[in-house]
Amino acid sequence: AQKVTQAQTEISVVEKEDVTLDCVYETRDTTYYLFWYKQPPSGELVFLIRRNSFDEQNEISGRYSWNFQKSTSSFNFTITASQVVDSAVYFCALILHGGATNKLIFGTGTLLAVQP
Amino acid sequence: KAGVTQTPRYLIKTRGQQVTLSCSPISGHRSVSWYQQTPGQGLQFLFEYFSETQRNKGNFPGRFSGRQFSNSRSEMNVSTLELGDSALYLCASSLDGTPQDTQYFGPGTRLTVL
């Protein structure tokens, strides 16, 4: 069965701290896609990154970076020098390539609160 | 390019009524998926439409239905509303609905059933 686990329910940090959000996934498929979305209080899910299973290169985009490790089935997300505007719920998600579907399998989300 | 739009943004209904939610995808996107978000169950896939055909369906009762029009706009309908249908309903669009396509989400419709 496919599953995404975000063990951290809530994280609270003070502005300018670095924070890492964990994501562990389960699948027997060899080809799959991983995503991170941000959900601010307004409710809309904002796309952050997509990674396919064959690309284990880490990625950096400004203050955001992602660490993908197939050996541990993890796709962790780090925010450097956090800001109040980073406060949101962050979701990790998985799509399998082999299935006849583009259904996103979401984790339960991590609520990040950045205090000023 | 305009993003995914959903109307209405908020709805209040009573048990037993029915409701229709609308979603307009990003221009050029042909796939529309619907998700239900509740505190208890999280984000769950409802169904996906592509070229006016339902391609995939999640594990929801038949009271949940949808359709897609020739301009790719989609509607979902929930009949005989129950209290448990209170949720944020999110619509997402993607180019062709393939697994590697990125899905872009709308702001959602928050449905409250009294």
PDB file of C-alpha atoms in Angstrom:
ATOM      1  CA  ALA A   1       0.000   0.000   0.000  1.00  0.00           C
ATOM      2  CA  GLN A   2       1.094   3.533  -0.624  1.00  0.00           C
ATOM      3  CA  LYS A   3       1.370   5.917   2.254  1.00  0.00           C
ATOM      4  CA  VAL A   4       2.899   9.255   3.215  1.00  0.00           C
ATOM      5  CA  THR A   5       3.796   9.968   6.829  1.00  0.00           C
ATOM      6  CA  GLN A   6       4.457  13.367   8.299  1.00  0.00           C
ATOM      7  CA  ALA A   7       5.174  12.568  11.915  1.00  0.00           C
ATOM      8  CA  GLN A   8       5.452  16.178  13.036  1.00  0.00           C
ATOM      9  CA  THR A   9       1.971  17.490  13.657  1.00  0.00           C
ATOM     10  CA  GLU A  10       3.023  20.952  14.780  1.00  0.00           C
ATOM     11  CA  ILE A  11       6.306  22.836  14.888  1.00  0.00           C
ATOM     12  CA  SER A  12       6.850  26.226  16.456  1.00  0.00           C
ATOM     13  CA  VAL A  13       9.993  28.245  15.822  1.00  0.00           C
ATOM     14  CA  VAL A  14      11.127  31.795  16.285  1.00  0.00           C
ATOM     15  CA  GLU A  15      11.807  33.921  13.241  1.00  0.00           C
ATOM     16  CA  LYS A  16      15.220  33.365  11.618  1.00  0.00           C
ATOM     17  CA  GLU A  17      15.513  29.831  12.943  1.00  0.00           C
ATOM     18  CA  ASP A  18      16.030  27.010  10.453  1.00  0.00           C
ATOM     19  CA  VAL A  19      13.358  24.311  10.431  1.00  0.00           C
ATOM     20  CA  THR A  20      13.099  20.901   8.765  1.00  0.00           C
ATOM     21  CA  LEU A  21       9.806  19.230   7.957  1.00  0.00           C
ATOM     22  CA  ASP A  22      10.002  15.464   7.665  1.00  0.00           C
ATOM     23  CA  CYS A  23       8.266  13.301   5.083  1.00  0.00           C
ATOM     24  CA  VAL A  24       8.508   9.523   4.822  1.00  0.00           C
ATOM     25  CA  TYR A  25       6.734   7.620   2.059  1.00  0.00           C
ATOM     26  CA  GLU A  26       5.925   3.999   1.332  1.00  0.00           C
ATOM     27  CA  THR A  27       5.537   2.441  -2.082  1.00  0.00           C
ATOM     28  CA  ARG A  28       6.726  -0.672  -3.894  1.00  0.00           C
ATOM     29  CA  ASP A  29       6.735   1.118  -7.228  1.00  0.00           C
ATOM     30  CA  THR A  30      10.068   2.166  -8.662  1.00  0.00           C
ATOM     31  CA  THR A  31       8.681   5.182 -10.508  1.00  0.00           C
ATOM     32  CA  TYR A  32       6.794   7.787  -8.571  1.00  0.00           C
ATOM     33  CA  TYR A  33       6.589  11.513  -7.966  1.00  0.00           C
ATOM     34  CA  LEU A  34       6.832  13.428  -4.736  1.00  0.00           C
ATOM     35  CA  PHE A  35       5.426  16.862  -4.045  1.00  0.00           C
ATOM     36  CA  TRP A  36       5.359  19.483  -1.350  1.00  0.00           C
ATOM     37  CA  TYR A  37       2.459  21.910  -1.023  1.00  0.00           C
ATOM     38  CA  LYS A  38       1.938  24.834   1.336  1.00  0.00           C
ATOM     39  CA  GLN A  39      -1.500  25.683   2.703  1.00  0.00           C
ATOM     40  CA  PRO A  40      -1.718  29.149   4.246  1.00  0.00           C
ATOM     41  CA  PRO A  41      -4.775  30.117   6.336  1.00  0.00           C
ATOM     42  CA  SER A  42      -6.574  31.185   3.146  1.00  0.00           C
ATOM     43  CA  GLY A  43      -6.929  27.490   2.300  1.00  0.00           C
ATOM     44  CA  GLU A  44      -5.395  27.257  -1.150  1.00  0.00           C
ATOM     45  CA  LEU A  45      -2.742  24.585  -1.647  1.00  0.00           C
ATOM     46  CA  VAL A  46       0.332  26.230  -3.143  1.00  0.00           C
ATOM     47  CA  PHE A  47       2.684  24.013  -5.147  1.00  0.00           C
ATOM     48  CA  LEU A  48       6.302  24.162  -3.968  1.00  0.00           C
ATOM     49  CA  ILE A  49       8.208  21.345  -5.646  1.00  0.00           C
ATOM     50  CA  ARG A  50       7.923  18.121  -7.653  1.00  0.00           C
ATOM     51  CA  ARG A  51      10.588  15.431  -7.669  1.00  0.00           C
ATOM     52  CA  ASN A  52      10.619  12.149  -9.598  1.00  0.00           C
ATOM     53  CA  SER A  53      12.009   8.968  -8.127  1.00  0.00           C
ATOM     54  CA  PHE A  54      15.004   8.887 -10.459  1.00  0.00           C
ATOM     55  CA  ASP A  55      16.272  12.292  -9.503  1.00  0.00           C
ATOM     56  CA  GLU A  56      17.893  12.219  -6.093  1.00  0.00           C
ATOM     57  CA  GLN A  57      19.609  15.537  -6.462  1.00  0.00           C
ATOM     58  CA  ASN A  58      18.846  17.902  -3.664  1.00  0.00           C
ATOM     59  CA  GLU A  59      17.241  21.154  -4.656  1.00  0.00           C
ATOM     60  CA  ILE A  60      17.514  24.651  -3.314  1.00  0.00           C
ATOM     61  CA  SER A  61      15.204  27.524  -4.088  1.00  0.00           C
ATOM     62  CA  GLY A  62      15.979  30.631  -2.118  1.00  0.00           C
ATOM     63  CA  ARG A  63      15.419  29.846   1.545  1.00  0.00           C
ATOM     64  CA  TYR A  64      13.833  26.490   0.692  1.00  0.00           C
ATOM     65  CA  SER A  65      15.723  23.249   0.193  1.00  0.00           C
ATOM     66  CA  TRP A  66      14.682  19.650  -0.243  1.00  0.00           C
ATOM     67  CA  ASN A  67      16.578  16.488   0.599  1.00  0.00           C
ATOM     68  CA  PHE A  68      15.418  13.350  -1.226  1.00  0.00           C
ATOM     69  CA  GLN A  69      16.858  10.029  -0.045  1.00  0.00           C
ATOM     70  CA  LYS A  70      15.498   6.884  -1.638  1.00  0.00           C
ATOM     71  CA  SER A  71      17.484   4.694   0.767  1.00  0.00           C
ATOM     72  CA  THR A  72      15.372   5.960   3.662  1.00  0.00           C
ATOM     73  CA  SER A  73      12.235   6.780   1.608  1.00  0.00           C
ATOM     74  CA  SER A  74      12.366  10.341   2.819  1.00  0.00           C
ATOM     75  CA  PHE A  75      11.790  13.687   1.170  1.00  0.00           C
ATOM     76  CA  ASN A  76      12.492  16.341   3.782  1.00  0.00           C
ATOM     77  CA  PHE A  77      11.959  20.060   3.436  1.00  0.00           C
ATOM     78  CA  THR A  78      14.104  22.693   5.128  1.00  0.00           C
ATOM     79  CA  ILE A  79      13.336  26.373   5.497  1.00  0.00           C
ATOM     80  CA  THR A  80      16.387  28.467   6.285  1.00  0.00           C
ATOM     81  CA  ALA A  81      16.011  31.676   8.277  1.00  0.00           C
ATOM     82  CA  SER A  82      12.267  31.211   8.703  1.00  0.00           C
ATOM     83  CA  GLN A  83       9.912  34.153   8.448  1.00  0.00           C
ATOM     84  CA  VAL A  84       6.437  34.807   9.819  1.00  0.00           C
ATOM     85  CA  VAL A  85       5.051  34.479   6.277  1.00  0.00           C
ATOM     86  CA  ASP A  86       6.214  30.849   6.278  1.00  0.00           C
ATOM     87  CA  SER A  87       3.529  30.036   8.850  1.00  0.00           C
ATOM     88  CA  ALA A  88       1.228  27.513   7.187  1.00  0.00           C
ATOM     89  CA  VAL A  89       0.398  23.835   6.974  1.00  0.00           C
ATOM     90  CA  TYR A  90       2.811  21.947   4.742  1.00  0.00           C
ATOM     91  CA  PHE A  91       1.810  18.765   2.960  1.00  0.00           C
ATOM     92  CA  CYS A  92       3.978  16.126   1.391  1.00  0.00           C
ATOM     93  CA  ALA A  93       2.311  14.011  -1.318  1.00  0.00           C
ATOM     94  CA  LEU A  94       2.985  11.048  -3.574  1.00  0.00           C
ATOM     95  CA  ILE A  95       1.744   9.973  -7.007  1.00  0.00           C
ATOM     96  CA  LEU A  96       2.554   6.589  -8.526  1.00  0.00           C
ATOM     97  CA  HIS A  97       3.549   6.478 -12.160  1.00  0.00           C
ATOM     98  CA  GLY A  98       2.237   3.033 -12.886  1.00  0.00           C
ATOM     99  CA  GLY A  99      -1.320   3.555 -11.769  1.00  0.00           C
ATOM    100  CA  ALA A 100      -3.930   4.850 -14.189  1.00  0.00           C
ATOM    101  CA  THR A 101      -4.492   7.816 -11.978  1.00  0.00           C
ATOM    102  CA  ASN A 102      -3.053  11.145 -11.002  1.00  0.00           C
ATOM    103  CA  LYS A 103      -4.470  10.815  -7.513  1.00  0.00           C
ATOM    104  CA  LEU A 104      -2.304  12.603  -4.961  1.00  0.00           C
ATOM    105  CA  ILE A 105      -1.750  10.667  -1.746  1.00  0.00           C
ATOM    106  CA  PHE A 106      -1.225  13.232   0.964  1.00  0.00           C
ATOM    107  CA  GLY A 107       0.392  13.083   4.350  1.00  0.00           C
ATOM    108  CA  THR A 108      -1.473  14.534   7.299  1.00  0.00           C
ATOM    109  CA  GLY A 109       0.432  17.797   7.126  1.00  0.00           C
ATOM    110  CA  THR A 110       2.709  19.717   9.477  1.00  0.00           C
ATOM    111  CA  LEU A 111       1.522  22.991  10.943  1.00  0.00           C
ATOM    112  CA  LEU A 112       4.461  25.400  11.086  1.00  0.00           C
ATOM    113  CA  ALA A 113       4.106  28.437  13.314  1.00  0.00           C
ATOM    114  CA  VAL A 114       6.839  31.046  13.030  1.00  0.00           C
ATOM    115  CA  GLN A 115       6.794  33.471  15.918  1.00  0.00           C
ATOM    116  CA  PRO A 116       8.146  37.011  15.464  1.00  0.00           C
TER     117      PRO A 116
ATOM    118  CA  LYS B   1      -2.213  33.265 -16.498  1.00  0.00           C
ATOM    119  CA  ALA B   2      -5.176  33.161 -14.166  1.00  0.00           C
ATOM    120  CA  GLY B   3      -5.110  30.408 -11.565  1.00  0.00           C
ATOM    121  CA  VAL B   4      -7.751  27.870 -10.696  1.00  0.00           C
ATOM    122  CA  THR B   5     -10.956  29.516  -9.555  1.00  0.00           C
ATOM    123  CA  GLN B   6     -13.709  27.999  -7.452  1.00  0.00           C
ATOM    124  CA  THR B   7     -17.161  29.286  -6.690  1.00  0.00           C
ATOM    125  CA  PRO B   8     -18.706  29.842  -4.324  1.00  0.00           C
ATOM    126  CA  ARG B   9     -16.034  30.264  -1.658  1.00  0.00           C
ATOM    127  CA  TYR B  10     -18.412  29.583   1.221  1.00  0.00           C
ATOM    128  CA  LEU B  11     -21.675  27.697   1.469  1.00  0.00           C
ATOM    129  CA  ILE B  12     -24.023  26.888   4.284  1.00  0.00           C
ATOM    130  CA  LYS B  13     -26.623  24.185   3.732  1.00  0.00           C
ATOM    131  CA  THR B  14     -28.858  22.026   5.855  1.00  0.00           C
ATOM    132  CA  ARG B  15     -29.005  18.252   6.037  1.00  0.00           C
ATOM    133  CA  GLY B  16     -30.839  16.654   3.160  1.00  0.00           C
ATOM    134  CA  GLN B  17     -30.224  19.482   0.716  1.00  0.00           C
ATOM    135  CA  GLN B  18     -28.006  19.196  -2.317  1.00  0.00           C
ATOM    136  CA  VAL B  19     -25.162  21.431  -3.422  1.00  0.00           C
ATOM    137  CA  THR B  20     -23.212  22.171  -6.589  1.00  0.00           C
ATOM    138  CA  LEU B  21     -19.662  23.485  -6.553  1.00  0.00           C
ATOM    139  CA  SER B  22     -17.882  24.912  -9.579  1.00  0.00           C
ATOM    140  CA  CYS B  23     -14.262  24.884 -10.679  1.00  0.00           C
ATOM    141  CA  SER B  24     -12.594  26.669 -13.589  1.00  0.00           C
ATOM    142  CA  PRO B  25      -9.142  25.273 -14.399  1.00  0.00           C
ATOM    143  CA  ILE B  26      -6.092  27.128 -15.593  1.00  0.00           C
ATOM    144  CA  SER B  27      -6.419  27.951 -19.268  1.00  0.00           C
ATOM    145  CA  GLY B  28      -5.172  25.042 -21.376  1.00  0.00           C
ATOM    146  CA  HIS B  29      -5.474  22.482 -18.579  1.00  0.00           C
ATOM    147  CA  ARG B  30      -7.693  19.568 -19.467  1.00  0.00           C
ATOM    148  CA  SER B  31      -7.674  17.564 -16.245  1.00  0.00           C
ATOM    149  CA  VAL B  32      -9.635  18.561 -13.157  1.00  0.00           C
ATOM    150  CA  SER B  33      -9.460  16.676  -9.866  1.00  0.00           C
ATOM    151  CA  TRP B  34     -11.497  17.194  -6.730  1.00  0.00           C
ATOM    152  CA  TYR B  35     -10.356  16.644  -3.144  1.00  0.00           C
ATOM    153  CA  GLN B  36     -12.153  16.798   0.179  1.00  0.00           C
ATOM    154  CA  GLN B  37     -10.306  18.117   3.214  1.00  0.00           C
ATOM    155  CA  THR B  38     -11.577  17.493   6.732  1.00  0.00           C
ATOM    156  CA  PRO B  39      -9.804  17.665  10.110  1.00  0.00           C
ATOM    157  CA  GLY B  40     -10.436  13.985  10.720  1.00  0.00           C
ATOM    158  CA  GLN B  41      -9.677  12.429   7.331  1.00  0.00           C
ATOM    159  CA  GLY B  42      -7.261  14.948   5.891  1.00  0.00           C
ATOM    160  CA  LEU B  43      -7.053  15.408   2.128  1.00  0.00           C
ATOM    161  CA  GLN B  44      -8.862  12.736   0.177  1.00  0.00           C
ATOM    162  CA  PHE B  45      -9.253  12.277  -3.554  1.00  0.00           C
ATOM    163  CA  LEU B  46     -12.830  12.416  -4.823  1.00  0.00           C
ATOM    164  CA  PHE B  47     -12.562  12.077  -8.608  1.00  0.00           C
ATOM    165  CA  GLU B  48     -10.801  13.253 -11.713  1.00  0.00           C
ATOM    166  CA  TYR B  49     -12.201  14.398 -15.033  1.00  0.00           C
ATOM    167  CA  PHE B  50     -10.457  14.598 -18.369  1.00  0.00           C
ATOM    168  CA  SER B  51     -12.059  15.470 -21.681  1.00  0.00           C
ATOM    169  CA  GLU B  52     -15.513  15.422 -20.108  1.00  0.00           C
ATOM    170  CA  THR B  53     -15.035  11.863 -18.820  1.00  0.00           C
ATOM    171  CA  GLN B  54     -14.558  10.688 -15.282  1.00  0.00           C
ATOM    172  CA  ARG B  55     -11.267   8.815 -15.307  1.00  0.00           C
ATOM    173  CA  ASN B  56     -10.817   7.986 -11.664  1.00  0.00           C
ATOM    174  CA  LYS B  57     -12.933   7.923  -8.572  1.00  0.00           C
ATOM    175  CA  GLY B  58     -12.030   7.836  -4.906  1.00  0.00           C
ATOM    176  CA  ASN B  59     -13.789   5.944  -2.177  1.00  0.00           C
ATOM    177  CA  PHE B  60     -16.845   8.132  -1.707  1.00  0.00           C
ATOM    178  CA  PRO B  61     -20.558   7.262  -1.809  1.00  0.00           C
ATOM    179  CA  GLY B  62     -22.633   7.794  -4.909  1.00  0.00           C
ATOM    180  CA  ARG B  63     -24.069  10.996  -3.417  1.00  0.00           C
ATOM    181  CA  PHE B  64     -20.875  12.628  -4.665  1.00  0.00           C
ATOM    182  CA  SER B  65     -20.864  13.149  -8.393  1.00  0.00           C
ATOM    183  CA  GLY B  66     -19.343  15.469 -10.911  1.00  0.00           C
ATOM    184  CA  ARG B  67     -19.068  16.424 -14.498  1.00  0.00           C
ATOM    185  CA  GLN B  68     -16.822  18.310 -16.849  1.00  0.00           C
ATOM    186  CA  PHE B  69     -17.813  20.560 -19.696  1.00  0.00           C
ATOM    187  CA  SER B  70     -16.230  20.987 -23.103  1.00  0.00           C
ATOM    188  CA  ASN B  71     -14.327  24.066 -21.875  1.00  0.00           C
ATOM    189  CA  SER B  72     -12.807  21.902 -19.090  1.00  0.00           C
ATOM    190  CA  ARG B  73     -14.788  23.635 -16.368  1.00  0.00           C
ATOM    191  CA  SER B  74     -16.023  21.152 -13.803  1.00  0.00           C
ATOM    192  CA  GLU B  75     -18.797  20.905 -11.289  1.00  0.00           C
ATOM    193  CA  MET B  76     -19.261  18.571  -8.392  1.00  0.00           C
ATOM    194  CA  ASN B  77     -22.565  17.797  -6.802  1.00  0.00           C
ATOM    195  CA  VAL B  78     -23.369  16.383  -3.404  1.00  0.00           C
ATOM    196  CA  SER B  79     -26.917  15.194  -2.867  1.00  0.00           C
ATOM    197  CA  THR B  80     -28.725  14.491   0.395  1.00  0.00           C
ATOM    198  CA  LEU B  81     -26.156  16.338   2.453  1.00  0.00           C
ATOM    199  CA  GLU B  82     -25.010  14.902   5.757  1.00  0.00           C
ATOM    200  CA  LEU B  83     -23.301  16.654   8.642  1.00  0.00           C
ATOM    201  CA  GLY B  84     -20.108  14.789   7.811  1.00  0.00           C
ATOM    202  CA  ASP B  85     -19.956  16.413   4.395  1.00  0.00           C
ATOM    203  CA  SER B  86     -18.847  19.653   6.022  1.00  0.00           C
ATOM    204  CA  ALA B  87     -15.402  20.195   4.586  1.00  0.00           C
ATOM    205  CA  LEU B  88     -13.153  22.258   2.399  1.00  0.00           C
ATOM    206  CA  TYR B  89     -13.549  21.076  -1.191  1.00  0.00           C
ATOM    207  CA  LEU B  90     -10.496  21.717  -3.315  1.00  0.00           C
ATOM    208  CA  CYS B  91     -10.249  21.539  -7.038  1.00  0.00           C
ATOM    209  CA  ALA B  92      -6.964  21.041  -8.876  1.00  0.00           C
ATOM    210  CA  SER B  93      -6.135  21.309 -12.544  1.00  0.00           C
ATOM    211  CA  SER B  94      -3.270  19.910 -14.573  1.00  0.00           C
ATOM    212  CA  LEU B  95      -2.313  19.854 -18.212  1.00  0.00           C
ATOM    213  CA  ASP B  96      -3.104  16.251 -19.135  1.00  0.00           C
ATOM    214  CA  GLY B  97      -3.688  14.536 -15.815  1.00  0.00           C
ATOM    215  CA  THR B  98      -0.625  12.332 -16.111  1.00  0.00           C
ATOM    216  CA  PRO B  99       1.155  11.365 -12.881  1.00  0.00           C
ATOM    217  CA  GLN B 100       4.110  13.628 -13.627  1.00  0.00           C
ATOM    218  CA  ASP B 101       1.874  16.656 -14.223  1.00  0.00           C
ATOM    219  CA  THR B 102       1.810  19.166 -11.429  1.00  0.00           C
ATOM    220  CA  GLN B 103      -1.637  19.799 -10.031  1.00  0.00           C
ATOM    221  CA  TYR B 104      -2.465  23.407  -9.221  1.00  0.00           C
ATOM    222  CA  PHE B 105      -5.131  24.021  -6.650  1.00  0.00           C
ATOM    223  CA  GLY B 106      -7.875  26.575  -6.319  1.00  0.00           C
ATOM    224  CA  PRO B 107      -8.797  28.406  -3.106  1.00  0.00           C
ATOM    225  CA  GLY B 108     -11.467  25.868  -2.231  1.00  0.00           C
ATOM    226  CA  THR B 109     -15.124  25.988  -1.303  1.00  0.00           C
ATOM    227  CA  ARG B 110     -15.848  25.707   2.393  1.00  0.00           C
ATOM    228  CA  LEU B 111     -19.111  23.836   2.860  1.00  0.00           C
ATOM    229  CA  THR B 112     -20.882  23.822   6.193  1.00  0.00           C
ATOM    230  CA  VAL B 113     -23.816  21.464   6.685  1.00  0.00           C
ATOM    231  CA  LEU B 114     -26.137  22.292   9.589  1.00  0.00           C
TER     232      LEU B 114
END
